C-alpha angles and dihedrals in degrees: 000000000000127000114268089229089192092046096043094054087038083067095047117073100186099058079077087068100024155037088220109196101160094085090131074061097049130313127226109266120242122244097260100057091051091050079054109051078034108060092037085065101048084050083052096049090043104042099021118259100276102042082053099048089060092052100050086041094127092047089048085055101047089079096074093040095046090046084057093055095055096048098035097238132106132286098239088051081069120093116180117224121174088239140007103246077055094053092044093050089049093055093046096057093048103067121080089243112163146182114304092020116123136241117198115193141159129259088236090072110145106240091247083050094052101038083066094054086058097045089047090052090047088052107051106017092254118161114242116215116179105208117239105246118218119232096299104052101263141117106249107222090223093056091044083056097058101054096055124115140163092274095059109107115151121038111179121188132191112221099206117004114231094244111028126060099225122116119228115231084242090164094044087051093038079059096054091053098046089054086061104032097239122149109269116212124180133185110210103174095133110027096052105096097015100057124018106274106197116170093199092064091043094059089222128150095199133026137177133193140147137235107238108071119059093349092074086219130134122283110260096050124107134135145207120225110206120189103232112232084051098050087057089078100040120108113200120213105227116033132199139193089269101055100051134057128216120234087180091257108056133330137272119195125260115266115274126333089351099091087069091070123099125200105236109071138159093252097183083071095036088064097038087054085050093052092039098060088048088050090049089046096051090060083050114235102234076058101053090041089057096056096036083054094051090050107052091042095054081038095055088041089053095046094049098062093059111107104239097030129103131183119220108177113109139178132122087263119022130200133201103308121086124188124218151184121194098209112242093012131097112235098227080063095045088051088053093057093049098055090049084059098055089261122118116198134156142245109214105189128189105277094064090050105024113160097039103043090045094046088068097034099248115146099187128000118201106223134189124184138195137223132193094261092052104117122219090243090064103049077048087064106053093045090060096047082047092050094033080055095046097046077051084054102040089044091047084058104055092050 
C-alpha cells in the first residue's frame, strides 16, 4: 500500500506552520493523538484526575498492548518509563553486573547512553569496551565473535544512532549473543515508528525506546521491552505499587517487565502514546518505512550535488535521518536560517553523540530528518535556502 499524502497532512496540523524535518527530534503529532492527551485533560479538569483516569482504564492500558503489537512481543514484556534514557538506566541497574565483567558496546551510543555506561562502570567496577566499527560505521558480527570471552556479560547496541543514518545489524549481533548466552540490550529510539522493529528477530532480551520521534507520541513517554524469561530474574532498583504484588505477608515482584512499573503516571501521554502506536500501525510500518526510505534517499541524492554540502551519514542501508556540514558555516547558524524560512532542523553536537563524533573529529553535524507525511515541496525548499546559503557563502569568498 502507498501513503495517502493528503490524508496523511490532513492529519497533521502543524505542516500548515511548518516544514517540520526533526522528526528524529520529535515529530508532529497526528490529530488523533492530540484529540487524545486533549480530551484526557479536559476529563481531568471536569471529574478530578483520578476519577478520570478510572474511567479512561482501558485507554490508559492500550499503550502497553499496543507497544506489544508493534514489536511482536507480549503486553506484560512491556514496562512504561517517561523517557527512554530513563528506561535504559533502569535496565542497567537492574542486572547483577561486577568488577572484571565485561561490557561490550558500540561507538553510536546516545550521550545520555553513554553517560550511563560510565556511571555503570563507576558503580560496580565493569569494565567498559567500546567495539571497533568497519568502513561503514558498524560493528561487524565476526569480529564481535571473536572478542568474546567468558567474562563478557552485558553487549548494547544502538539501532539507529541519533546523528548518523546508518542501521545497525541488531538481529546479526542478537545472534552472536545468543550463541554465547550474554545479556542483549538495544536502544531503538529512533528507529521504533520509522523501520519494523521486531524483538523476536533481534534476538534481545531488553529493549528501550520514546514516544516522540517517529512515533509521532507526546514528550514524556518511553518504555522498556523485557523478554520474559529474562525479566524473571531482573531486580529493578526503584518499585512501585504496580510492579509488585501482595501475598498478605511481603511482596514479589509482577510478572515480566511489569515490576518496572510504578502507580502514579501522566495518563493524558499514556494514552497519547497508546493512540499514537495504533496510529502508527494502521499506516502499517513496512509502509511508512518504505516512503520515509524513498525520501531521504532522493533527499541525500539532492543535497549532495550542492556545491558546499557534504553529507556525512554512512552505513551499508540508510533510513530517514541525513547528516551535513555547510562548508565554511556553523551549523547552529545554518539551522537559524532554516527556521526563518518555515523549516525546523537539528544540531546534534558532540556531547549527545560523543565516541563516535570525536572519533572522526566532528565538533557539531546539522541533521534533517523525514517522515512519512514530509512532502517533496518541502524538502524542495530546504534544498534551495541551503544552496541559496552555500552560493552567500561562495560569492563572500571571492570578494
Amino acid at each position: 500500500m502507498n501513503i495517502n499524502l493528503v490524508q496523511a497532512r490532513a492529519d497533521t496540523p502543524g505542516v500548515k506552520y511548518v516544514a517540520h524535518l526533526n522528526n528524529a527530534g520529535a515529530s508532529l503529532p497526528p490529530q488523533p493523538v492530540i484529540d487524545a492527551v486533549m480530551g484526557h485533560l479536559r476529563l481531568e479538569s471536569e471529574l478530578g484526575p483520578y476519577e478520570a483516569a478510572e474511567r479512561a482504564r482501558v485507554a490508559v492500558e492500550r499503550g502497553h498492548g499496543a507497544l506489544a503489537d508493534l514489536l511482536n512481543c507480549d503486553s506484560d514484556e512491556i514496562a512504561m518509563f517517561e523517557s527512554a534514557t530513563r528506561a535504559w538506566g533502569a535496565a542497567l541497574s537492574s542486572l547483577a553486573l561486577g568488577p572484571g565483567d565485561r561490557v561490550l558496546i558500540s561507538p553510536m551510543e546516545y550521550g545520555s547512553s553513554y553517560l550511563s555506561f560510565l556511571h555503570l562502570a563507576r558503580r560496580t567496577g565493569v569494565q567498559l569496551e567500546v567495539l571497533p566499527v568497519d568502513a561503514d560505521g558498524l560493528v561487524d558480527a565476526a569480529d564481535l565473535r571473536g572478542r568474546i570471552d567468558e567474562r563478557v556479560k552485558l553487549i548494547a547496541m544502538t539501532h539507529v544512532p541519533m546523528h548518523d543514518g546508518l542501521i545497525y545489524p541488531v538481529a546479526a549481533i542478537g545472534r552472536v549473543a545468543r550463541e554465547f548466552g550474554i545479556t542483549y540490550l538495544v536502544d531503538a529510539s529512533q528507529s521504533i515508528g520509522q523501520l519494523p522493529v521486531d524483538v523476536r528477530q533481534i534476538g534481545c532480551d531488553m529493549l528501550v525506546g520514546c514516544g516522540r520521534k517517529f512515533l509521532r507520541g507526546p514528550r514524556g513517554t518511553g518504555f522498556l521491552y523485557a523478554r520474559r524469561e529474562f525479566a524473571e530474574q531482573l531486580s529493578p532498583g526503584t518499585v512501585g505499587l504496580d510492579g509488585v504484588e501482595w501475598d498478605g505477608v511481603g511482596y514479589r515482584f509482577a510478572p515480566a517487565a511489569r515490576r518496572f512499573d510504578t502507580w502514579e503516571t501522566s495518563c493524558a501521554t499514556r494514552i497519547g502514546l497508546g493512540v499514537a502506536v495504533d496510529y502508527a500501525l494502521s499506516w502499517g510500518i513496512e509502509n511508512t518505512w518504505r516512503r520515509i526510505r524513498g525520501l531521504a534517499a532522493g533527499l541525500r541524492a539532492d543535497l549532495a550535488s550542492i556545491p558546499g554540502i557534504t553529507v556525512e551519514d554512512r552505513g551499508r542501508e540508510r533510513c530517514g535521518t541525513i547528516a551535513l556540514t555547510v562548508h565554511g558555516q556553523a551549523a547552529e547558524l545554518v539551522r537559524a536560517e532554516l527556521q526563518r524560512a518555515g523549516i525546523n532542523t537539528w544540531v546534534c553536537l558532540s556531547n549527545a553523540a560523543c565516541v563516535d563524533m570525536r572519533r572522526r573529529g566532528i565538533s557539531s553535524l546539522l541533521r534533517v530528518s523525514v517522515h512519512y507525511y514530509n512532502s517533496a515541496e518541502e524538502l524542495a525548499r530546504l534544498c534551495t535556502v541551503l544552496e541559496s546559503l552555500t552560493v552567500g557563502q561562495a560569492v563572500q569568498v571571492a570578494s
